[in-house]
PDB file of C-alpha atoms in Angstrom:
ATOM      1  CA  MET A  19       1.810  15.396  -4.828  1.00 67.00           C
ATOM      2  CA  THR A  20       1.826  14.220  -8.576  1.00 73.00           C
ATOM      3  CA  ALA A  21      -1.149  13.562 -10.468  1.00 89.00           C
ATOM      4  CA  ILE A  22      -1.326  10.460 -12.972  1.00 94.00           C
ATOM      5  CA  SER A  23      -3.454   8.466 -15.289  1.00 96.00           C
ATOM      6  CA  ILE A  24      -2.290   4.764 -15.333  1.00 95.00           C
ATOM      7  CA  ALA A  25      -3.846   2.072 -17.578  1.00 95.00           C
ATOM      8  CA  GLY A  26      -3.238  -1.654 -16.634  1.00 95.00           C
ATOM      9  CA  ASN A  27      -4.299  -5.187 -15.682  1.00 95.00           C
ATOM     10  CA  LEU A  28      -4.882  -5.979 -11.954  1.00 96.00           C
ATOM     11  CA  ALA A  29      -2.312  -8.682 -10.666  1.00 95.00           C
ATOM     12  CA  GLY A  30      -4.788  -9.777  -8.047  1.00 96.00           C
ATOM     13  CA  ASP A  31      -7.961  -9.377  -6.201  1.00 96.00           C
ATOM     14  CA  PRO A  32      -8.408  -6.200  -4.533  1.00 97.00           C
ATOM     15  CA  GLU A  33      -8.052  -6.698  -1.014  1.00 97.00           C
ATOM     16  CA  LEU A  34     -10.437  -4.580   1.546  1.00 97.00           C
ATOM     17  CA  ARG A  35      -9.555  -3.788   5.060  1.00 97.00           C
ATOM     18  CA  PHE A  36     -10.789  -1.432   7.427  1.00 96.00           C
ATOM     19  CA  THR A  37      -9.209   1.345   9.894  1.00 95.00           C
ATOM     20  CA  PRO A  38      -9.626   1.016  13.675  1.00 96.00           C
ATOM     21  CA  ASN A  39     -12.288   4.016  13.266  1.00 94.00           C
ATOM     22  CA  GLY A  40     -14.472   1.870  10.376  1.00 93.00           C
ATOM     23  CA  LYS A  41     -12.611   3.646   7.305  1.00 95.00           C
ATOM     24  CA  ALA A  42     -12.827   1.187   4.627  1.00 96.00           C
ATOM     25  CA  CYS A  43      -8.665   0.755   2.634  1.00 97.00           C
ATOM     26  CA  ALA A  44      -8.375  -1.671  -0.588  1.00 97.00           C
ATOM     27  CA  THR A  45      -5.462  -2.204  -2.225  1.00 97.00           C
ATOM     28  CA  PHE A  46      -4.426  -3.804  -5.219  1.00 97.00           C
ATOM     29  CA  THR A  47      -1.688  -3.825  -7.784  1.00 96.00           C
ATOM     30  CA  ILE A  48      -2.099  -3.210 -11.437  1.00 96.00           C
ATOM     31  CA  ILE A  49       0.723  -3.969 -14.171  1.00 95.00           C
ATOM     32  CA  SER A  50       1.279  -1.804 -16.963  1.00 93.00           C
ATOM     33  CA  SER A  51       3.074  -2.626 -20.164  1.00 90.00           C
ATOM     34  CA  LYS A  52       3.583  -1.287 -23.932  1.00 89.00           C
ATOM     35  CA  SER A  53       3.183  -4.102 -26.329  1.00 85.00           C
ATOM     36  CA  THR A  54       5.388  -3.991 -28.836  1.00 87.00           C
ATOM     37  CA  LYS A  55       5.139  -6.314 -32.246  1.00 89.00           C
ATOM     38  CA  LYS A  56       8.307  -7.904 -32.914  1.00 90.00           C
ATOM     39  CA  PRO A  57       9.985  -8.902 -36.573  1.00 92.00           C
ATOM     40  CA  ASP A  58       8.263 -12.138 -36.875  1.00 93.00           C
ATOM     41  CA  GLY A  59       4.811 -10.708 -36.189  1.00 90.00           C
ATOM     42  CA  THR A  60       4.359 -12.103 -32.731  1.00 92.00           C
ATOM     43  CA  TRP A  61       3.591  -9.307 -29.973  1.00 89.00           C
ATOM     44  CA  GLU A  62       6.364  -8.689 -26.919  1.00 89.00           C
ATOM     45  CA  ASN A  63       5.410  -7.136 -23.544  1.00 87.00           C
ATOM     46  CA  THR A  64       7.686  -4.163 -22.961  1.00 88.00           C
ATOM     47  CA  ASP A  65       8.317  -1.701 -19.902  1.00 89.00           C
ATOM     48  CA  VAL A  66       6.209  -3.874 -17.376  1.00 91.00           C
ATOM     49  CA  THR A  67       5.731  -2.139 -14.527  1.00 92.00           C
ATOM     50  CA  PRO A  68       3.894  -2.856 -11.326  1.00 93.00           C
ATOM     51  CA  TRP A  69       1.738  -0.237  -9.122  1.00 94.00           C
ATOM     52  CA  SER A  70       0.527  -0.244  -5.887  1.00 95.00           C
ATOM     53  CA  ILE A  71      -2.609   1.282  -5.644  1.00 97.00           C
ATOM     54  CA  LYS A  72      -4.921   1.576  -2.435  1.00 97.00           C
ATOM     55  CA  CYS A  73      -8.430   3.859  -2.274  1.00 97.00           C
ATOM     56  CA  TRP A  74     -10.387   4.436   0.581  1.00 96.00           C
ATOM     57  CA  ASN A  75     -14.188   4.729   1.925  1.00 94.00           C
ATOM     58  CA  LYS A  76     -16.760   4.043  -0.565  1.00 93.00           C
ATOM     59  CA  LEU A  77     -14.222   3.710  -3.663  1.00 95.00           C
ATOM     60  CA  ALA A  78     -12.398   0.993  -1.913  1.00 96.00           C
ATOM     61  CA  GLU A  79     -15.867  -0.978  -1.177  1.00 94.00           C
ATOM     62  CA  ASN A  80     -16.793  -0.404  -5.164  1.00 94.00           C
ATOM     63  CA  VAL A  81     -13.581  -1.580  -6.403  1.00 96.00           C
ATOM     64  CA  CYS A  82     -13.639  -5.168  -4.211  1.00 95.00           C
ATOM     65  CA  ASP A  83     -17.179  -5.593  -5.136  1.00 92.00           C
ATOM     66  CA  SER A  84     -16.297  -5.215  -8.924  1.00 93.00           C
ATOM     67  CA  LEU A  85     -12.827  -6.141  -9.622  1.00 95.00           C
ATOM     68  CA  LYS A  86     -11.374  -9.229  -9.932  1.00 95.00           C
ATOM     69  CA  LYS A  87      -7.601 -10.450 -11.252  1.00 96.00           C
ATOM     70  CA  GLY A  88      -6.723  -9.996 -14.830  1.00 93.00           C
ATOM     71  CA  MET A  89      -9.065  -7.235 -15.277  1.00 94.00           C
ATOM     72  CA  GLY A  90      -7.952  -4.095 -17.319  1.00 95.00           C
ATOM     73  CA  VAL A  91      -8.526  -0.952 -15.211  1.00 96.00           C
ATOM     74  CA  ILE A  92      -7.778   2.550 -15.532  1.00 97.00           C
ATOM     75  CA  ILE A  93      -6.608   4.741 -12.289  1.00 96.00           C
ATOM     76  CA  GLN A  94      -6.413   8.403 -11.409  1.00 97.00           C
ATOM     77  CA  GLY A  95      -4.788   9.500  -8.169  1.00 97.00           C
ATOM     78  CA  THR A  96      -1.850  11.009  -6.883  1.00 96.00           C
ATOM     79  CA  ALA A  97       1.497   9.354  -6.849  1.00 92.00           C
ATOM     80  CA  VAL A  98       3.552   9.316  -3.172  1.00 90.00           C
ATOM     81  CA  TRP A  99       7.030   7.383  -2.071  1.00 89.00           C
ATOM     82  CA  GLU A 100       6.211   5.397   0.557  1.00 88.00           C
ATOM     83  CA  SER A 101       9.303   3.969   2.610  1.00 91.00           C
ATOM     84  CA  TRP A 102       9.794   1.669   5.758  1.00 91.00           C
ATOM     85  CA  ASP A 103      12.539  -0.086   7.563  1.00 92.00           C
ATOM     86  CA  ASP A 104      12.224  -4.311   6.829  1.00 91.00           C
ATOM     87  CA  LYS A 105      11.528  -5.549  10.379  1.00 90.00           C
ATOM     88  CA  ASN A 106      13.395  -8.737   9.784  1.00 91.00           C
ATOM     89  CA  THR A 107      16.604  -6.907   8.058  1.00 92.00           C
ATOM     90  CA  GLY A 108      16.818  -3.099   9.343  1.00 90.00           C
ATOM     91  CA  GLU A 109      17.028  -2.598   5.915  1.00 93.00           C
ATOM     92  CA  LYS A 110      15.233   0.782   4.028  1.00 93.00           C
ATOM     93  CA  LYS A 111      12.642   0.104   1.877  1.00 91.00           C
ATOM     94  CA  GLY A 112      10.011   1.891  -0.778  1.00 89.00           C
ATOM     95  CA  ARG A 113       8.092   1.766  -3.171  1.00 87.00           C
ATOM     96  CA  MET A 114       5.986   4.198  -5.440  1.00 86.00           C
ATOM     97  CA  THR A 115       2.057   3.906  -4.366  1.00 92.00           C
ATOM     98  CA  VAL A 116      -0.901   5.756  -5.910  1.00 96.00           C
ATOM     99  CA  THR A 117      -3.692   6.564  -4.221  1.00 96.00           C
ATOM    100  CA  ALA A 118      -6.412   6.276  -6.504  1.00 97.00           C
ATOM    101  CA  PHE A 119      -9.629   8.887  -6.713  1.00 96.00           C
ATOM    102  CA  ASN A 120     -11.184   7.516  -9.639  1.00 96.00           C
ATOM    103  CA  VAL A 121     -11.117   3.772 -10.813  1.00 96.00           C
ATOM    104  CA  GLY A 122     -12.474   2.989 -14.002  1.00 94.00           C
ATOM    105  CA  VAL A 123     -13.013  -0.347 -16.131  1.00 93.00           C
ATOM    106  CA  ASP A 124     -11.496  -0.383 -19.349  1.00 92.00           C
ATOM    107  CA  LEU A 125     -14.040  -0.548 -21.754  1.00 90.00           C
ATOM    108  CA  LYS A 126     -11.525  -1.777 -24.847  1.00 88.00           C
ATOM    109  CA  ARG A 127     -11.467  -5.463 -22.827  1.00 85.00           C
ATOM    110  CA  HIS A 128     -15.145  -5.125 -21.215  1.00 84.00           C
ATOM    111  CA  ILE A 129     -18.549  -4.670 -21.417  1.00 87.00           C
ATOM    112  CA  VAL A 130     -19.978  -3.050 -17.544  1.00 83.00           C
ATOM    113  CA  ASN A 131     -23.635  -3.161 -16.517  1.00 82.00           C
ATOM    114  CA  VAL A 132     -23.482  -0.029 -14.303  1.00 78.00           C
ATOM    115  CA  VAL A 133     -25.990  -0.172 -11.130  1.00 77.00           C
ATOM    116  CA  ASP A 134     -25.807   3.027  -9.009  1.00 74.00           C
ATOM    117  CA  VAL A 135     -25.743   1.892  -5.241  1.00 71.00           C
ATOM    118  CA  ARG A 136     -26.057   3.177  -1.523  1.00 69.00           C
ATOM    119  CA  ARG A 137     -24.420   2.234   1.510  1.00 61.00           C
ATOM    120  CA  ASN A 138     -26.208   2.057   4.978  1.00 62.00           C
ATOM    121  CA  GLY A 139     -24.462   2.647   8.271  1.00 61.00           C
ATOM    122  CA  GLU A 140     -22.840  -1.088   8.119  1.00 60.00           C
ATOM    123  CA  GLY A 141     -21.471  -1.353   4.818  1.00 57.00           C
ATOM    124  CA  ASP A 142     -24.561  -3.382   3.039  1.00 60.00           C
ATOM    125  CA  ILE A 143     -25.082  -2.344  -0.100  1.00 59.00           C
ATOM    126  CA  GLU A 144     -28.514  -1.039  -1.416  1.00 61.00           C
ATOM    127  CA  VAL A 145     -29.431  -0.858  -5.302  1.00 59.00           C
ATOM    128  CA  ASP A 146     -31.018   1.946  -6.450  1.00 57.00           C
ATOM    129  CA  PRO A 147     -34.315   0.787  -8.332  1.00 54.00           C
ATOM    130  CA  TRP A 148     -34.256   4.050 -10.121  1.00 52.00           C
ATOM    131  CA  SER A 149     -30.763   3.628 -11.501  1.00 53.00           C
ATOM    132  CA  ALA A 150     -31.614   0.560 -13.999  1.00 52.00           C
ATOM    133  CA  PRO A 151     -30.808   1.539 -17.585  1.00 52.00           C
ATOM    134  CA  THR A 152     -34.005   2.327 -19.527  1.00 51.00           C
ATOM    135  CA  TRP A 153     -32.469   1.240 -23.210  1.00 50.00           C
ATOM    136  CA  LYS A 154     -32.733  -2.251 -24.619  1.00 51.00           C
ATOM    137  CA  LYS A 155     -30.217  -3.470 -26.948  1.00 52.00           C
ATOM    138  CA  GLU A 156     -31.480  -2.874 -30.519  1.00 54.00           C
ATOM    139  CA  PRO A 157     -32.295  -6.420 -32.281  1.00 54.00           C
ATOM    140  CA  GLU A 158     -30.455  -7.239 -35.226  1.00 57.00           C
ATOM    141  CA  VAL A 159     -31.192  -6.458 -38.608  1.00 52.00           C
ATOM    142  CA  PRO A 160     -31.340  -9.656 -40.866  1.00 56.00           C
ATOM    143  CA  GLU A 161     -29.007  -9.425 -43.767  1.00 59.00           C
ATOM    144  CA  SER A 162     -32.318  -9.995 -46.195  1.00 57.00           C
ATOM    145  CA  PHE A 163     -33.249  -6.113 -45.181  1.00 49.00           C
ATOM    146  CA  PRO A 164     -32.867  -3.698 -48.263  1.00 52.00           C
ATOM    147  CA  PHE A 165     -31.222  -1.482 -46.332  1.00 48.00           C
TER     148      PHE A 165
END
């Protein structure tokens, strides 16, 4: 398998499903592109590529609880070619799918408040009270200060 990293934006909200034995699976699509400045000074997205992403277990549940359409994300995972026969036409179809083992929010575009969570056996979230950040935002210094 090939390990890859991809940065892009979510094309839609992640969808969460469960296998018959209760294993969580999230699926979503991200769009990666390259921004190119045109001679007139405007920007154009080129090399636009959709990526089908899936992830499993706690990662899948956390992705669905945290991410929404349009958010910038960074994915690390393994890429595999999936193929199937179309039910209506019988035609062979396929796509590259990335099974993510890490999903992160792109901090160029977002600020994130991190909360450590545990899940009980039913999938309910239990927030870890000891995980709250201990830092506080520094007060802004007025411009009249001499330093």
